[in-house]
Amino acid sequence: MLRNRLKYALTYREVVAIVMQRLISIDGKVRTDKCYPAGFMDVISIAKTNENFRLLYDNKGRFTLHNISAEEAKYKLCKVRSAQFGDKGVPHITTFDGRTIRYPDPLIKANDTVKINLETGKVVEFIKFDIGNIVMVTGGRNRGRIGVIQHREKHKGSFDIIHVTDSTGQQFATRMGNVFTVGQGTKPWITLPRGKGIKLSIVEEAKKRTQALKAAA
């Protein structure tokens, strides 16, 4: 990431030198492991440059480092994997980034999204996985696309299918496991990367490139 995306290092040895100075934080914790696996929605902070990034998908389904403000870097969104009772009847939820949170709001269920304060590790708010909420697709051929849930097809013994409409009116469908709720209604709780999750066709991309070349000439 430091070498290939941010271009802050030219070689592997330079990457090691940077992380060993304890300048890189992921989700509010300093990381010195040069191979630490950052994932979707993780917040990466660089102390020396006062920069903050959120790891998201672009509209082509590739990982992108989206620049965010210091205020937005204080929280992250996590998708709930399960909500259950543990030993001695203690309720807890587990998230897809490996967190276990005890005594959550009893209304939080699997596939909902929780907003976590990175300083305290506590749930601040949550979004129900429901029709009408804005989502980002995190898997499959539509990965990186953003839209609003229109309909949910339930299939017993198989995968539930979610139908989504993006801001241009295009409709697509994907498995429920590929969908991550990022906002209440049509308002996202995070800033979105360039492209706003709208997938262009090959012809539309060609036209866009031609217009950019004409504008630059």
Short mmCIF file of C-alpha atoms in Angstrom, two decimals:
data_model
loop_
_atom_site.label_atom_id
_atom_site.label_comp_id
_atom_site.label_asym_id
_atom_site.label_seq_id
_atom_site.Cartn_x
_atom_site.Cartn_y
_atom_site.Cartn_z
CA MET A 1 0.00 0.00 0.00
CA LEU A 2 2.71 2.50 0.99
CA ARG A 3 4.82 1.58 -2.02
CA ASN A 4 2.36 0.67 -4.75
CA ARG A 5 -0.58 3.01 -4.02
CA LEU A 6 0.62 6.01 -2.01
CA LYS A 7 4.14 6.07 -3.53
CA TYR A 8 5.67 7.00 -0.16
CA ALA A 9 8.34 4.34 -0.62
CA LEU A 10 10.31 3.10 -3.60
CA THR A 11 11.55 -0.18 -2.16
CA TYR A 12 10.54 -2.83 0.36
CA ARG A 13 13.30 -1.67 2.74
CA GLU A 14 11.86 1.86 2.75
CA VAL A 15 8.43 0.45 3.65
CA VAL A 16 9.98 -1.38 6.61
CA ALA A 17 11.75 1.82 7.72
CA ILE A 18 8.47 3.78 7.63
CA VAL A 19 6.37 1.30 9.61
CA MET A 20 9.10 0.75 12.22
CA GLN A 21 8.95 4.48 13.03
CA ARG A 22 5.36 3.84 14.24
CA LEU A 23 3.91 6.35 11.79
CA ILE A 24 1.11 4.18 10.38
CA SER A 25 -2.15 3.57 12.25
CA ILE A 26 -4.99 1.28 11.15
CA ASP A 27 -8.35 1.75 12.88
CA GLY A 28 -6.69 3.97 15.50
CA LYS A 29 -3.95 1.50 16.46
CA VAL A 30 -0.28 1.80 15.47
CA ARG A 31 0.80 -1.11 13.27
CA THR A 32 4.45 -2.04 12.75
CA ASP A 33 3.79 -5.24 10.81
CA LYS A 34 4.81 -4.48 7.22
CA CYS A 35 2.41 -7.18 5.96
CA TYR A 36 -0.59 -6.24 8.16
CA PRO A 37 -3.76 -7.12 6.19
CA ALA A 38 -5.89 -3.97 5.90
CA GLY A 39 -9.41 -4.64 4.64
CA PHE A 40 -12.62 -3.03 3.43
CA MET A 41 -13.72 0.02 5.49
CA ASP A 42 -10.44 0.14 7.47
CA VAL A 43 -9.19 3.64 8.34
CA ILE A 44 -5.49 4.21 7.62
CA SER A 45 -3.84 7.24 9.25
CA ILE A 46 -0.35 8.61 8.61
CA ALA A 47 0.86 10.75 11.52
CA LYS A 48 3.71 12.50 9.68
CA THR A 49 1.53 13.89 6.90
CA ASN A 50 -1.76 14.20 8.86
CA GLU A 51 -3.51 12.17 6.16
CA ASN A 52 -6.40 9.76 6.64
CA PHE A 53 -7.71 7.21 4.17
CA ARG A 54 -10.58 4.75 4.09
CA LEU A 55 -10.14 1.52 2.15
CA LEU A 56 -13.11 1.16 -0.23
CA TYR A 57 -13.90 -0.26 -3.66
CA ASP A 58 -13.99 1.91 -6.78
CA ASN A 59 -16.67 1.51 -9.46
CA LYS A 60 -14.56 -1.18 -11.18
CA GLY A 61 -14.38 -3.32 -8.05
CA ARG A 62 -10.76 -2.51 -7.19
CA PHE A 63 -9.49 -1.47 -3.78
CA THR A 64 -8.98 2.29 -3.55
CA LEU A 65 -7.62 4.55 -0.81
CA HIS A 66 -10.24 7.27 -0.36
CA ASN A 67 -8.97 10.44 1.33
CA ILE A 68 -11.15 11.42 4.32
CA SER A 69 -11.21 14.16 6.97
CA ALA A 70 -9.85 13.79 10.50
CA GLU A 71 -13.44 13.88 11.81
CA GLU A 72 -14.53 10.99 9.58
CA ALA A 73 -11.41 9.02 10.54
CA LYS A 74 -12.76 8.72 14.11
CA TYR A 75 -15.27 6.02 13.15
CA LYS A 76 -15.80 3.07 10.84
CA LEU A 77 -18.76 1.03 9.67
CA CYS A 78 -18.89 -2.73 10.31
CA LYS A 79 -21.33 -5.31 8.99
CA VAL A 80 -22.80 -7.61 11.64
CA ARG A 81 -22.07 -11.30 11.02
CA SER A 82 -24.22 -12.68 13.87
CA ALA A 83 -26.09 -11.67 17.01
CA GLN A 84 -26.28 -14.32 19.74
CA PHE A 85 -25.96 -15.20 23.41
CA GLY A 86 -22.65 -16.41 24.82
CA ASP A 87 -21.66 -18.02 28.12
CA LYS A 88 -23.92 -17.17 31.06
CA GLY A 89 -26.45 -15.61 28.69
CA VAL A 90 -24.31 -12.59 27.74
CA PRO A 91 -25.60 -11.11 24.45
CA HIS A 92 -23.00 -10.14 21.86
CA ILE A 93 -22.57 -9.41 18.18
CA THR A 94 -19.69 -10.35 15.90
CA THR A 95 -18.71 -8.31 12.85
CA PHE A 96 -17.04 -9.24 9.58
CA ASP A 97 -13.81 -7.48 10.59
CA GLY A 98 -13.41 -9.80 13.59
CA ARG A 99 -14.84 -7.67 16.41
CA THR A 100 -16.95 -9.05 19.25
CA ILE A 101 -19.12 -6.48 21.03
CA ARG A 102 -20.91 -7.42 24.26
CA TYR A 103 -24.27 -6.05 25.41
CA PRO A 104 -25.28 -4.43 22.08
CA ASP A 105 -28.64 -2.83 21.35
CA PRO A 106 -31.14 -5.74 21.21
CA LEU A 107 -32.51 -4.38 17.91
CA ILE A 108 -29.21 -5.08 16.10
CA LYS A 109 -29.46 -8.21 13.95
CA ALA A 110 -27.27 -10.05 11.40
CA ASN A 111 -26.52 -8.06 8.19
CA ASP A 112 -27.17 -4.72 9.93
CA THR A 113 -24.36 -2.13 9.93
CA VAL A 114 -22.93 -0.63 13.12
CA LYS A 115 -21.01 2.63 13.40
CA ILE A 116 -18.06 2.13 15.75
CA ASN A 117 -16.08 4.84 17.54
CA LEU A 118 -12.46 3.82 16.98
CA GLU A 119 -11.25 5.46 20.20
CA THR A 120 -13.63 3.60 22.52
CA GLY A 121 -14.51 0.60 20.34
CA LYS A 122 -18.19 1.09 21.20
CA VAL A 123 -21.23 1.16 18.92
CA VAL A 124 -22.46 4.72 18.39
CA GLU A 125 -25.33 4.08 15.94
CA PHE A 126 -26.59 1.32 13.70
CA ILE A 127 -28.42 0.95 10.39
CA LYS A 128 -31.00 -1.76 9.76
CA PHE A 129 -30.57 -3.88 6.65
CA ASP A 130 -33.80 -2.77 5.03
CA ILE A 131 -35.43 -1.71 1.77
CA GLY A 132 -34.75 1.94 0.89
CA ASN A 133 -31.27 2.14 2.44
CA ILE A 134 -28.12 2.88 0.42
CA VAL A 135 -25.65 0.01 0.06
CA MET A 136 -22.25 -0.79 -1.46
CA VAL A 137 -21.64 -4.14 -3.14
CA THR A 138 -18.54 -5.85 -1.74
CA GLY A 139 -18.44 -9.04 -3.81
CA GLY A 140 -19.35 -10.56 -7.15
CA ARG A 141 -19.31 -8.98 -10.60
CA ASN A 142 -21.02 -5.80 -9.30
CA ARG A 143 -18.42 -5.14 -6.60
CA GLY A 144 -17.93 -1.42 -5.98
CA ARG A 145 -21.38 -0.38 -7.21
CA ILE A 146 -23.55 1.75 -4.94
CA GLY A 147 -27.33 1.99 -4.91
CA VAL A 148 -30.55 1.73 -2.93
CA ILE A 149 -32.20 -1.58 -1.99
CA GLN A 150 -35.48 -2.01 -3.88
CA HIS A 151 -36.46 -5.61 -3.23
CA ARG A 152 -35.33 -8.77 -1.45
CA GLU A 153 -36.01 -12.23 -2.86
CA LYS A 154 -36.03 -14.94 -0.21
CA HIS A 155 -34.92 -18.42 -1.25
CA LYS A 156 -35.11 -21.11 1.42
CA GLY A 157 -32.02 -23.30 1.45
CA SER A 158 -30.18 -21.00 -0.93
CA PHE A 159 -28.96 -17.39 -1.23
CA ASP A 160 -31.33 -14.45 -0.81
CA ILE A 161 -31.13 -12.07 -3.78
CA ILE A 162 -31.08 -8.28 -3.31
CA HIS A 163 -32.25 -5.96 -6.10
CA VAL A 164 -30.51 -2.58 -6.13
CA THR A 165 -31.00 0.62 -8.17
CA ASP A 166 -28.10 3.08 -8.57
CA SER A 167 -28.36 6.87 -8.88
CA THR A 168 -28.68 6.69 -12.70
CA GLY A 169 -31.67 4.34 -12.48
CA GLN A 170 -29.81 1.20 -13.56
CA GLN A 171 -30.95 -1.95 -11.75
CA PHE A 172 -28.87 -4.97 -10.82
CA ALA A 173 -29.10 -7.93 -8.46
CA THR A 174 -26.60 -9.66 -6.18
CA ARG A 175 -26.46 -12.06 -3.24
CA MET A 176 -27.35 -10.70 0.18
CA GLY A 177 -23.89 -11.62 1.48
CA ASN A 178 -22.34 -9.23 -1.06
CA VAL A 179 -24.24 -6.17 0.19
CA PHE A 180 -22.98 -3.71 2.83
CA THR A 181 -25.34 -0.98 4.10
CA VAL A 182 -23.48 2.36 4.16
CA GLY A 183 -26.24 4.81 5.02
CA GLN A 184 -29.76 5.56 6.19
CA GLY A 185 -32.13 6.14 3.29
CA THR A 186 -30.23 7.68 0.37
CA LYS A 187 -27.75 9.54 2.60
CA PRO A 188 -24.43 7.68 3.14
CA TRP A 189 -22.67 7.87 6.52
CA ILE A 190 -19.27 7.98 4.80
CA THR A 191 -17.91 10.03 1.91
CA LEU A 192 -17.94 8.00 -1.29
CA PRO A 193 -15.00 7.49 -3.68
CA ARG A 194 -14.76 9.12 -7.09
CA GLY A 195 -17.37 7.73 -9.46
CA LYS A 196 -19.96 7.35 -6.67
CA GLY A 197 -20.28 3.64 -7.41
CA ILE A 198 -21.77 4.14 -10.89
CA LYS A 199 -20.55 1.47 -13.31
CA LEU A 200 -20.09 2.80 -16.85
CA SER A 201 -20.39 0.71 -19.99
CA ILE A 202 -17.43 0.36 -22.38
CA VAL A 203 -19.00 2.95 -24.74
CA GLU A 204 -19.62 5.43 -21.90
CA GLU A 205 -16.03 5.03 -20.68
CA ALA A 206 -14.70 5.66 -24.20
CA LYS A 207 -16.81 8.83 -24.51
CA LYS A 208 -15.59 10.02 -21.12
CA ARG A 209 -11.94 9.51 -22.12
CA THR A 210 -12.51 11.34 -25.42
CA GLN A 211 -14.10 14.31 -23.64
CA ALA A 212 -11.21 14.43 -21.15
CA LEU A 213 -8.66 14.46 -24.00
CA LYS A 214 -10.55 17.24 -25.80
CA ALA A 215 -10.71 19.30 -22.60
CA ALA A 216 -6.97 18.85 -22.01
CA ALA A 217 -6.07 19.84 -25.59
#
